[in-house]
Coordinates of N, CA and C in Angstrom, one line a residue:
M1 N 212.5 126.6 71.9 CA 211.3 125.5 72.2 C 210.0 126.2 72.2
Q2 N 208.7 125.6 72.1 CA 207.5 126.4 71.6 C 206.8 125.7 71.9
F3 N 205.7 126.1 72.6 CA 204.4 125.3 72.6 C 203.1 126.1 72.7
Q4 N 202.0 125.7 72.7 CA 200.6 126.6 72.6 C 200.0 126.4 74.1
D5 N 199.2 126.7 74.6 CA 198.4 126.2 75.7 C 197.4 127.5 76.1
E6 N 196.4 127.1 76.6 CA 195.3 128.4 77.2 C 195.6 128.6 78.7
G7 N 195.2 129.6 79.1 CA 194.9 129.7 80.8 C 194.1 131.0 81.1
Y8 N 194.6 131.4 82.2 CA 194.0 132.5 83.1 C 195.3 133.6 83.6
I9 N 194.9 134.7 83.0 CA 196.0 135.8 83.4 C 195.7 136.4 84.9
I10 N 196.9 136.1 86.0 CA 196.6 136.2 87.2 C 197.5 137.5 87.7
N11 N 198.4 138.1 86.9 CA 199.2 138.9 87.2 C 199.8 139.7 86.4
L12 N 199.9 140.9 86.1 CA 200.5 141.8 84.6 C 201.4 142.9 85.6
R13 N 202.9 143.2 85.2 CA 203.8 143.7 85.5 C 204.5 144.4 84.2
R14 N 203.9 145.8 84.1 CA 204.7 146.8 83.3 C 206.6 146.7 82.9
H15 N 206.6 146.6 81.4 CA 208.0 146.3 81.2 C 208.5 147.4 80.0
G16 N 208.5 148.8 80.8 CA 208.8 149.8 80.0 C 207.3 150.2 79.4
E17 N 207.4 151.3 78.4 CA 206.0 151.5 78.3 C 205.0 151.1 77.6
K18 N 205.5 150.0 76.6 CA 204.4 148.9 76.0 C 204.2 147.8 76.4
S19 N 205.3 147.2 77.1 CA 205.2 145.8 77.1 C 205.1 145.5 78.5
L20 N 204.7 143.8 79.0 CA 204.4 143.5 80.2 C 205.2 142.1 80.5
I21 N 205.1 141.9 81.9 CA 205.8 140.6 82.5 C 204.2 139.9 83.0
L22 N 203.6 139.0 81.9 CA 202.6 138.3 82.4 C 202.6 137.1 83.2
T23 N 202.1 136.7 84.2 CA 201.9 135.5 85.4 C 200.5 134.6 84.5
M24 N 200.6 133.5 84.0 CA 199.1 132.9 84.0 C 199.4 131.4 84.4
L25 N 198.0 130.8 84.8 CA 197.9 129.9 85.2 C 197.2 129.2 83.8
T26 N 198.0 127.9 83.1 CA 197.6 127.4 82.3 C 197.5 125.8 82.3
K27 N 196.7 125.2 81.4 CA 195.9 123.8 81.5 C 197.1 122.9 81.7
K28 N 198.0 123.3 80.6 CA 199.1 121.7 80.6 C 200.6 122.4 81.2
H29 N 200.6 123.6 81.4 CA 202.1 123.9 81.8 C 202.3 125.1 82.9
G30 N 201.1 124.8 83.8 CA 201.0 125.3 85.4 C 201.0 126.6 85.3
K31 N 202.1 127.2 86.1 CA 202.2 128.8 86.3 C 203.4 129.0 85.2
L32 N 202.9 130.2 84.7 CA 203.8 130.3 83.6 C 203.9 132.0 83.7
V33 N 205.0 132.2 83.2 CA 205.6 133.5 83.5 C 206.4 134.1 82.0
G34 N 205.8 135.1 81.6 CA 206.4 135.5 80.1 C 206.3 136.7 79.8
Y35 N 207.2 137.4 78.9 CA 207.5 138.7 78.0 C 206.3 138.7 77.4
A36 N 205.4 139.6 77.0 CA 204.3 140.3 75.8 C 205.0 141.3 75.4
K37 N 205.8 141.6 74.1 CA 206.4 142.7 74.0 C 205.5 143.4 73.0
N38 N 205.8 144.7 73.4 CA 204.8 145.9 72.9 C 203.3 145.6 72.4
C39 N 203.0 145.2 73.9 CA 201.4 144.6 73.6 C 200.4 145.9 73.7
L40 N 200.9 146.6 74.9 CA 200.0 147.5 75.6 C 199.4 148.9 74.4
T41 N 198.8 148.4 73.2 CA 197.9 149.3 72.0 C 196.7 149.6 72.9
K42 N 196.3 150.2 72.0 CA 194.8 150.9 72.4 C 193.6 149.7 71.6
K43 N 194.1 148.8 70.7 CA 193.3 147.8 70.3 C 193.4 146.7 70.9
N44 N 194.4 146.1 72.0 CA 195.1 145.5 73.0 C 194.7 145.4 74.4
L45 N 194.4 146.6 74.5 CA 194.6 146.9 76.2 C 193.3 145.8 76.8
A46 N 192.5 145.8 76.4 CA 191.0 144.9 77.2 C 191.6 143.6 77.1
I47 N 192.8 142.9 76.4 CA 193.2 141.6 76.4 C 193.9 141.4 77.7
Y48 N 194.6 142.3 77.8 CA 195.4 141.9 79.0 C 194.8 142.5 80.5
Q49 N 193.9 141.9 81.2 CA 193.2 142.3 82.3 C 193.4 140.8 83.1
L50 N 193.2 141.3 84.6 CA 193.1 139.9 85.6 C 191.7 138.9 84.9
G51 N 192.0 137.8 85.1 CA 190.9 137.1 85.1 C 190.5 136.9 83.4
N52 N 191.0 137.4 82.6 CA 190.7 137.2 80.9 C 191.4 135.4 80.9
Q53 N 190.8 134.8 80.0 CA 191.1 133.5 79.3 C 191.4 133.9 78.2
V54 N 193.2 133.1 77.8 CA 193.6 133.7 76.7 C 194.2 132.6 76.2
A55 N 194.4 132.5 74.9 CA 195.3 131.5 74.2 C 196.7 131.5 74.1
I56 N 198.1 131.1 74.2 CA 198.9 131.5 74.4 C 200.0 130.8 73.1
D57 N 201.0 131.6 72.6 CA 201.7 130.9 71.9 C 203.1 131.5 72.8
A58 N 203.9 130.4 73.1 CA 205.0 130.4 74.0 C 206.6 129.8 73.4
Y59 N 207.6 130.9 73.2 CA 208.6 130.6 72.6 C 209.7 131.1 73.2
A60 N 211.1 130.2 73.7 CA 212.1 130.7 74.3 C 213.1 129.7 73.7
R61 N 214.4 130.8 73.2 CA 215.4 129.9 72.3 C 216.3 128.8 73.0
L62 N 216.3 129.4 74.5 CA 216.8 128.4 75.5 C 216.2 128.1 76.8
E63 N 216.4 127.2 77.3 CA 215.3 126.7 78.7 C 215.3 127.5 79.7
E64 N 216.7 128.4 79.9 CA 216.7 129.6 81.0 C 216.4 130.5 80.4
N65 N 216.1 130.8 79.5 CA 215.3 132.3 78.8 C 214.1 132.3 79.2
M66 N 213.1 133.4 79.5 CA 212.0 133.8 80.0 C 211.3 133.8 78.7
W67 N 210.2 133.1 78.5 CA 209.3 132.6 77.6 C 208.9 134.1 77.1
S68 N 208.9 134.1 75.6 CA 208.5 135.1 74.7 C 206.9 135.0 74.5
L69 N 206.0 135.8 74.9 CA 204.3 135.4 74.5 C 203.7 136.1 73.5
K70 N 203.1 135.3 72.7 CA 201.9 136.0 72.1 C 200.4 135.6 72.3
V71 N 199.6 136.4 72.5 CA 198.4 136.1 73.7 C 197.1 136.5 72.4
E72 N 196.0 135.5 72.6 CA 194.8 135.9 72.3 C 193.8 135.7 73.0
L73 N 192.6 136.8 73.0 CA 191.8 136.4 74.1 C 190.9 135.3 73.9
L74 N 190.4 134.3 74.5 CA 189.3 133.6 74.3 C 188.1 133.6 74.9
A75 N 188.2 134.4 76.2 CA 187.0 135.0 77.1 C 187.2 135.9 78.1
P76 N 186.5 137.5 77.6 CA 187.3 138.1 78.6 C 186.5 138.0 80.2
G77 N 187.1 137.3 80.6 CA 186.6 137.3 82.1 C 186.4 138.3 83.2
T78 N 187.2 139.4 82.9 CA 187.4 140.5 83.7 C 186.0 141.2 83.8
V79 N 185.0 141.4 82.9 CA 183.6 141.9 83.1 C 182.9 141.0 83.8
N80 N 183.4 139.7 84.4 CA 182.3 139.2 85.0 C 182.7 139.5 86.8
F81 N 184.1 140.2 86.9 CA 184.3 140.6 88.4 C 183.9 142.0 88.5
M82 N 183.8 143.1 87.7 CA 184.2 144.3 87.9 C 183.2 144.7 88.5
S83 N 181.9 144.5 88.3 CA 180.6 145.3 88.9 C 180.5 144.6 90.7
D84 N 181.4 143.6 90.9 CA 180.9 143.0 92.0 C 182.2 143.2 92.8
V85 N 181.8 144.0 94.1 CA 183.2 144.0 95.0 C 183.6 142.7 95.6
R86 N 182.7 142.1 95.9 CA 182.9 140.4 96.6 C 183.6 139.5 96.0
K87 N 183.2 139.7 94.4 CA 184.0 138.9 93.3 C 185.3 139.5 93.0
M88 N 185.6 140.6 92.8 CA 186.5 141.3 92.7 C 187.7 140.7 94.0
S89 N 187.1 140.8 95.2 CA 188.2 140.1 96.6 C 188.2 138.9 96.2
A90 N 187.5 138.3 95.8 CA 187.7 136.4 95.8 C 188.6 136.6 94.6
L91 N 188.7 137.1 93.6 CA 189.9 137.0 92.3 C 191.2 137.4 92.9
A92 N 191.1 138.4 93.5 CA 192.5 139.1 93.7 C 193.2 138.1 94.8
A93 N 192.1 137.6 95.7 CA 192.4 136.6 96.7 C 192.9 135.2 96.0
L94 N 192.5 134.9 94.7 CA 192.9 133.7 93.9 C 194.3 134.1 93.1
C95 N 194.6 135.1 92.6 CA 195.2 135.5 92.1 C 196.6 135.7 92.8
S96 N 196.7 136.0 94.1 CA 197.5 136.3 95.0 C 198.2 134.7 95.6
L97 N 197.0 134.2 96.0 CA 197.5 132.8 96.4 C 198.4 132.0 95.4
C98 N 197.9 132.1 94.2 CA 198.8 131.5 93.1 C 200.1 131.9 92.8
Q99 N 200.2 133.1 92.7 CA 201.3 133.9 92.4 C 202.3 133.8 93.0
E100 N 201.8 133.8 94.5 CA 203.1 133.6 95.5 C 203.3 131.8 95.9
A101 N 202.4 130.8 95.8 CA 202.2 129.9 96.3 C 202.7 128.7 95.3
L102 N 202.6 129.0 94.0 CA 202.8 127.7 93.1 C 204.0 128.0 92.2
P103 N 204.5 127.0 92.0 CA 206.0 126.8 91.4 C 205.4 127.2 89.7
E104 N 206.7 127.8 89.1 CA 206.3 127.6 88.0 C 206.7 126.4 87.2
G105 N 206.2 126.4 86.0 CA 205.9 125.3 85.2 C 205.4 123.9 85.3
D106 N 205.0 123.5 86.5 CA 204.6 122.3 87.0 C 203.2 121.8 86.5
N107 N 202.8 121.0 86.0 CA 201.5 120.8 85.5 C 200.6 120.4 87.0
L108 N 199.4 121.4 87.0 CA 198.7 121.6 87.8 C 197.7 120.3 87.9
E109 N 197.3 119.7 86.7 CA 196.6 118.3 86.9 C 195.1 118.4 87.1
R110 N 194.8 118.0 87.9 CA 193.3 117.7 88.7 C 193.0 119.2 89.1
F111 N 193.9 119.9 89.8 CA 193.6 121.2 90.4 C 193.4 122.1 89.4
Y112 N 193.6 122.2 88.5 CA 193.5 123.1 87.3 C 191.9 123.2 87.0
Y113 N 191.1 122.1 87.6 CA 189.8 121.7 87.3 C 189.0 123.0 87.9
Y114 N 189.4 123.1 89.6 CA 189.3 123.8 90.6 C 189.0 125.4 90.0
I115 N 190.3 125.7 89.4 CA 190.6 127.1 89.0 C 189.5 127.5 87.5
D116 N 189.3 126.3 86.6 CA 188.6 126.7 85.6 C 187.1 126.8 85.9
S117 N 186.6 126.4 87.1 CA 185.2 126.2 87.8 C 185.2 127.3 88.2
F118 N 186.1 128.2 88.8 CA 185.9 129.2 89.6 C 185.7 130.3 88.6
F119 N 186.2 130.1 87.4 CA 186.2 131.5 86.3 C 185.1 131.2 85.4
N120 N 184.8 129.9 85.5 CA 183.7 129.5 84.5 C 181.9 129.5 85.2
L121 N 182.2 129.4 86.6 CA 181.0 129.5 86.9 C 180.8 130.5 88.1
I122 N 181.5 131.9 87.7 CA 181.2 133.2 88.3 C 180.2 133.9 88.5
N123 N 179.5 133.4 87.5 CA 177.8 134.3 87.3 C 177.0 133.4 87.6
E124 N 176.9 132.1 88.6 CA 176.3 131.3 89.4 C 176.0 131.6 90.6
D125 N 175.1 131.5 91.3 CA 174.3 132.1 92.5 C 175.7 131.4 94.0
N126 N 176.3 130.5 93.5 CA 177.0 129.5 94.2 C 178.5 129.7 94.0
W127 N 178.5 130.7 93.3 CA 180.0 131.4 92.9 C 181.1 130.8 93.9
L128 N 180.9 131.5 95.3 CA 181.6 131.4 96.3 C 182.0 130.3 96.6
T129 N 181.1 129.0 96.4 CA 181.7 127.4 96.7 C 182.4 127.2 96.1
H130 N 182.3 127.8 94.7 CA 183.7 127.1 93.8 C 184.9 127.7 94.4
Y131 N 184.9 129.0 94.8 CA 186.4 129.6 95.3 C 186.5 128.3 96.4
C132 N 185.5 128.0 97.4 CA 186.0 127.1 98.4 C 186.6 126.4 98.2
F133 N 186.3 125.5 97.1 CA 186.7 124.3 96.6 C 188.2 124.6 95.9
F134 N 188.6 125.7 95.7 CA 189.9 126.0 95.3 C 190.8 126.0 96.0
E135 N 190.6 126.5 97.4 CA 191.5 126.9 98.4 C 191.7 125.8 99.0
F136 N 190.6 124.6 99.6 CA 190.5 123.6 99.7 C 191.4 122.5 99.2
Y137 N 191.3 122.8 97.6 CA 192.1 122.0 97.1 C 193.5 122.3 96.9
L138 N 193.7 123.8 97.1 CA 194.9 124.0 97.0 C 196.1 123.6 97.6
L139 N 195.4 123.4 99.1 CA 196.2 122.6 100.3 C 196.7 121.6 100.1
E140 N 195.9 120.5 99.1 CA 196.2 119.5 98.6 C 197.4 119.6 97.7
Y141 N 197.2 120.3 97.1 CA 198.4 120.3 95.9 C 199.6 121.0 96.1
L142 N 199.6 121.9 97.1 CA 200.7 122.3 97.8 C 201.6 121.1 98.6
G143 N 201.0 119.8 98.9 CA 201.4 118.7 99.7 C 201.0 119.1 101.3
V144 N 200.3 120.0 101.4 CA 200.1 120.1 102.8 C 198.5 119.7 103.4
G145 N 197.8 118.9 102.8 CA 196.4 118.8 102.8 C 195.8 118.2 103.9
L146 N 194.8 118.3 104.4 CA 194.5 117.9 105.7 C 194.0 116.1 105.8
D147 N 194.3 115.3 107.1 CA 193.8 114.3 106.9 C 191.9 114.2 108.0
L148 N 191.5 114.1 106.8 CA 189.8 114.2 107.5 C 189.4 112.8 107.2
T149 N 189.8 111.9 107.1 CA 189.2 110.3 106.9 C 189.0 109.6 108.1
E150 N 189.4 110.0 109.2 CA 188.9 109.5 110.3 C 189.5 109.8 112.0
C151 N 188.8 109.7 113.0 CA 188.8 110.7 114.2 C 190.3 110.6 114.6
S152 N 191.1 111.2 114.4 CA 192.3 111.1 115.5 C 192.3 110.9 116.7
A153 N 191.2 110.7 117.4 CA 191.6 110.1 119.0 C 190.8 108.9 119.1
T154 N 190.0 108.4 118.3 CA 189.2 107.6 118.6 C 189.3 106.2 117.1
G155 N 189.8 106.7 116.3 CA 189.5 106.2 114.9 C 188.3 105.8 113.8
T156 N 187.3 106.2 114.4 CA 186.0 105.7 114.0 C 186.2 107.1 112.9
T157 N 185.0 106.7 111.6 CA 184.6 107.3 110.3 C 183.5 108.0 110.6
E158 N 182.3 107.7 111.8 CA 181.3 108.4 111.9 C 181.2 109.6 112.4
N159 N 180.6 110.4 112.2 CA 180.2 111.7 113.2 C 181.4 112.6 112.9
L160 N 181.8 112.8 112.0 CA 183.3 113.5 112.2 C 182.5 115.2 112.1
R161 N 183.0 115.6 113.0 CA 182.6 117.1 113.3 C 183.5 118.3 113.2
Y162 N 185.2 117.9 113.6 CA 185.9 118.9 114.0 C 187.2 118.8 113.4
V163 N 188.1 119.7 113.1 CA 189.8 119.7 112.6 C 190.1 120.1 113.7
S164 N 191.5 119.6 114.0 CA 192.6 119.9 115.1 C 193.4 120.6 114.5
P165 N 193.6 122.3 115.1 CA 194.4 123.1 114.6 C 196.0 122.6 114.6
K166 N 195.8 121.8 115.4 CA 197.9 121.4 116.1 C 198.0 120.4 114.7
T167 N 197.0 119.2 114.1 CA 197.5 118.2 113.6 C 196.8 118.4 111.9
G168 N 195.7 119.0 111.8 CA 195.1 119.0 110.6 C 194.3 117.8 110.1
K169 N 194.1 117.2 111.4 CA 193.1 115.5 111.5 C 192.0 116.0 111.6
A170 N 191.1 115.0 111.3 CA 189.6 115.4 112.1 C 189.3 114.4 113.1
V171 N 188.2 114.9 114.1 CA 188.0 114.7 115.6 C 186.4 114.2 115.5
C172 N 186.0 113.3 115.9 CA 184.8 113.0 116.2 C 184.2 113.6 117.1
A173 N 182.8 114.2 116.7 CA 181.8 114.9 117.8 C 182.3 114.7 119.2
E174 N 181.9 113.2 119.6 CA 182.3 112.9 121.0 C 183.6 113.2 121.7
A175 N 184.4 113.1 120.7 CA 186.1 113.7 121.4 C 186.0 115.0 121.2
G176 N 185.6 115.5 120.5 CA 185.6 117.1 120.1 C 184.8 118.0 121.0
E177 N 183.8 117.5 121.8 CA 183.1 118.0 122.2 C 183.4 119.0 123.3
P178 N 184.4 118.3 124.7 CA 184.8 119.5 125.4 C 186.0 120.4 124.9
Y179 N 186.1 120.1 123.8 CA 187.5 121.5 123.3 C 187.2 122.2 121.9
K180 N 185.7 122.2 121.8 CA 184.8 122.4 120.4 C 185.4 123.8 120.2
N181 N 185.6 125.0 121.1 CA 185.8 126.3 121.0 C 187.4 126.6 120.3
R182 N 188.2 125.3 120.3 CA 189.5 125.5 119.9 C 189.9 124.9 118.6
L183 N 188.7 124.0 118.3 CA 188.7 123.2 116.8 C 187.9 123.8 115.7
F184 N 188.2 123.4 114.7 CA 187.5 123.9 113.4 C 186.6 123.4 112.9
A185 N 185.5 123.6 112.9 CA 184.4 122.7 111.7 C 185.2 122.2 110.5
Y186 N 184.4 120.6 110.8 CA 184.6 119.7 109.8 C 183.8 120.1 108.5
P187 N 184.7 120.5 107.2 CA 184.4 120.9 106.0 C 183.4 119.6 105.7
D188 N 181.8 119.3 105.8 CA 181.0 118.4 105.6 C 181.1 119.0 103.6
F189 N 180.6 120.0 103.4 CA 180.3 120.3 102.2 C 181.4 119.6 101.2
I190 N 182.7 120.3 101.7 CA 183.6 119.9 100.4 C 183.8 118.2 100.4
I191 N 183.5 117.4 101.6 CA 183.9 115.7 101.4 C 182.7 115.4 100.7
R192 N 181.6 116.3 101.0 CA 180.2 115.2 100.3 C 179.6 116.0 98.6
Q193 N 181.0 117.1 98.6 CA 180.8 117.5 97.4 C 179.0 118.1 97.1
N194 N 178.8 118.9 98.0 CA 177.8 119.3 98.1 C 178.1 121.2 98.0
Y195 N 177.3 121.2 96.6 CA 178.0 122.7 96.2 C 176.6 123.9 96.5
T196 N 175.9 123.7 97.9 CA 174.7 124.3 98.1 C 175.2 124.8 99.8
P197 N 176.4 125.3 100.2 CA 176.4 125.0 101.8 C 175.6 126.6 102.0
T198 N 175.6 126.7 103.5 CA 175.5 128.2 104.3 C 176.6 129.0 104.0
E199 N 176.0 130.3 104.2 CA 177.1 131.2 104.3 C 178.1 131.0 105.9
A200 N 177.6 130.2 106.9 CA 178.1 130.0 107.9 C 179.4 129.0 107.2
E201 N 179.0 127.8 107.2 CA 179.7 126.5 106.5 C 180.7 127.5 105.6
I202 N 180.3 128.1 104.7 CA 181.3 128.6 104.1 C 182.7 129.3 104.7
T203 N 181.9 130.2 105.7 CA 182.7 131.5 106.3 C 183.8 130.4 107.3
D204 N 183.4 128.8 107.9 CA 184.2 127.8 108.4 C 185.2 127.4 107.8
L205 N 184.8 127.2 106.1 CA 185.7 126.7 105.6 C 186.7 127.6 105.2
L206 N 186.6 128.8 105.0 CA 187.6 130.1 104.7 C 188.4 130.1 105.8
R207 N 187.7 129.9 107.0 CA 188.6 130.2 108.1 C 189.6 129.0 108.5
L208 N 189.3 128.1 108.2 CA 190.2 126.7 108.2 C 191.4 126.8 107.2
T209 N 190.8 126.9 106.1 CA 192.2 127.0 104.8 C 192.7 128.2 104.7
E210 N 192.5 129.3 105.4 CA 193.3 130.3 105.7 C 194.8 130.0 107.0
F211 N 194.0 129.4 107.8 CA 195.0 128.9 109.1 C 195.8 128.3 108.7
F212 N 195.6 126.9 107.7 CA 196.1 125.9 107.3 C 197.3 126.6 105.9
L213 N 196.6 127.3 105.4 CA 197.5 127.8 104.2 C 198.6 128.4 104.7
Y214 N 198.7 129.5 106.0 CA 199.8 130.1 106.5 C 200.3 129.5 107.1
K215 N 200.0 128.5 108.3 CA 200.7 127.6 109.3 C 201.4 126.8 108.5
N216 N 201.1 126.2 107.5 CA 201.7 124.5 106.9 C 202.4 125.2 105.5
F217 N 202.0 126.4 104.8 CA 202.9 126.8 103.7 C 203.4 127.8 103.8
F218 N 202.7 128.9 103.9 CA 203.8 130.2 103.7 C 204.5 130.1 105.3
Q219 N 204.1 130.1 106.4 CA 204.9 130.2 107.3 C 206.4 129.4 107.5
T220 N 205.9 128.2 107.2 CA 206.7 127.2 106.9 C 207.9 127.7 105.6
H221 N 207.5 128.5 104.6 CA 208.7 128.4 103.8 C 209.3 130.4 103.7
G222 N 208.8 130.5 105.1 CA 209.1 132.2 105.2 C 208.8 133.1 104.5
L223 N 207.4 132.5 103.7 CA 206.5 133.5 102.5 C 205.4 134.5 103.5
K224 N 205.6 135.5 103.1 CA 204.6 136.6 103.4 C 202.9 136.3 102.8
F225 N 201.9 136.2 103.7 CA 200.7 135.5 103.7 C 200.5 137.0 102.6
P226 N 199.2 136.7 101.6 CA 199.0 137.5 100.7 C 197.9 138.5 101.4
E227 N 198.2 139.8 101.3 CA 197.4 140.7 102.0 C 196.0 140.8 101.3
N228 N 195.8 140.1 100.5 CA 194.5 140.3 99.4 C 193.8 139.0 100.0
R229 N 194.4 137.5 101.0 CA 193.6 136.7 101.1 C 193.5 137.1 102.8
A230 N 194.3 137.6 103.3 CA 194.2 138.0 104.8 C 192.7 139.0 104.8
N231 N 192.3 139.7 103.9 CA 191.5 140.5 104.0 C 190.2 139.8 103.5
L232 N 190.2 138.4 103.1 CA 189.0 138.4 102.3 C 187.6 138.3 103.0
L233 N 187.9 137.5 104.4 CA 186.9 137.3 104.6 C 185.7 139.0 105.1
T234 N 186.8 139.8 105.8 CA 186.4 140.9 105.6 C 185.6 141.4 104.6
N235 N 186.2 141.3 103.6 CA 185.8 141.9 102.2 C 184.8 141.3 101.4
L236 N 184.2 139.8 102.3 CA 183.0 139.2 101.5 C 182.0 139.6 102.5
G237 N 182.1 140.3 104.0 CA 181.2 140.5 105.0 C 181.0 138.8 105.5
L238 N 182.0 138.3 105.8 CA 181.7 137.1 106.3 C 182.1 137.2 108.4
T239 N 182.6 137.8 108.4 CA 183.3 137.9 109.7 C 182.6 137.8 110.6
S240 N 181.0 137.6 110.6 CA 180.2 138.0 111.9 C 179.8 136.4 112.2
F241 N 180.0 135.4 110.9 CA 179.7 133.9 111.4 C 180.1 133.3 112.3

């Protein structure tokens, strides 16, 4: 079995002195784990870094064998993160969430677009917005997406303002007003595809996605919530909102 693909390195683990076990998010084959033999040379060291975009040639004799990988650098994404602590924190959170939550070998389909956008647009002023879209649609990909189409109390599709932590459903302003301190803010900028939200809106969104990722996926499956994601709001300096 053999195939070619491209994607981003999200985890590296040494195997012996010169080899690596790599985890990548790929365009056509989803999360891929494989073995890169004798790759840690001075010439190749810069290739094997978190966030780098690479071309992959994967080979395995049998379906149950680990993939043997040959990797070629397409874009040195690591350099876009190293000089900015906030960007490094977001990269670490994304890599940890994907490493722990995504199954191996499933085609990511439309969800790959949000991963690709985060890496490709990391130097834009609104780079953190693209990270928010990644987390919101990660919920959908994992099958625990929110129901935000209408108010769960009244059925109206107008003036949706909140999200219930119990049901993951939208609540309109009128029905939610008495309980607003116990509800999450409605992710209006995500639904309307607005890529210039305020920092307060970004903070509200990341609080919402953190809660539902933990409650509806990690806790349900008995998995430890990644520390890099648990500390993200603090590392981004957004806890005051």
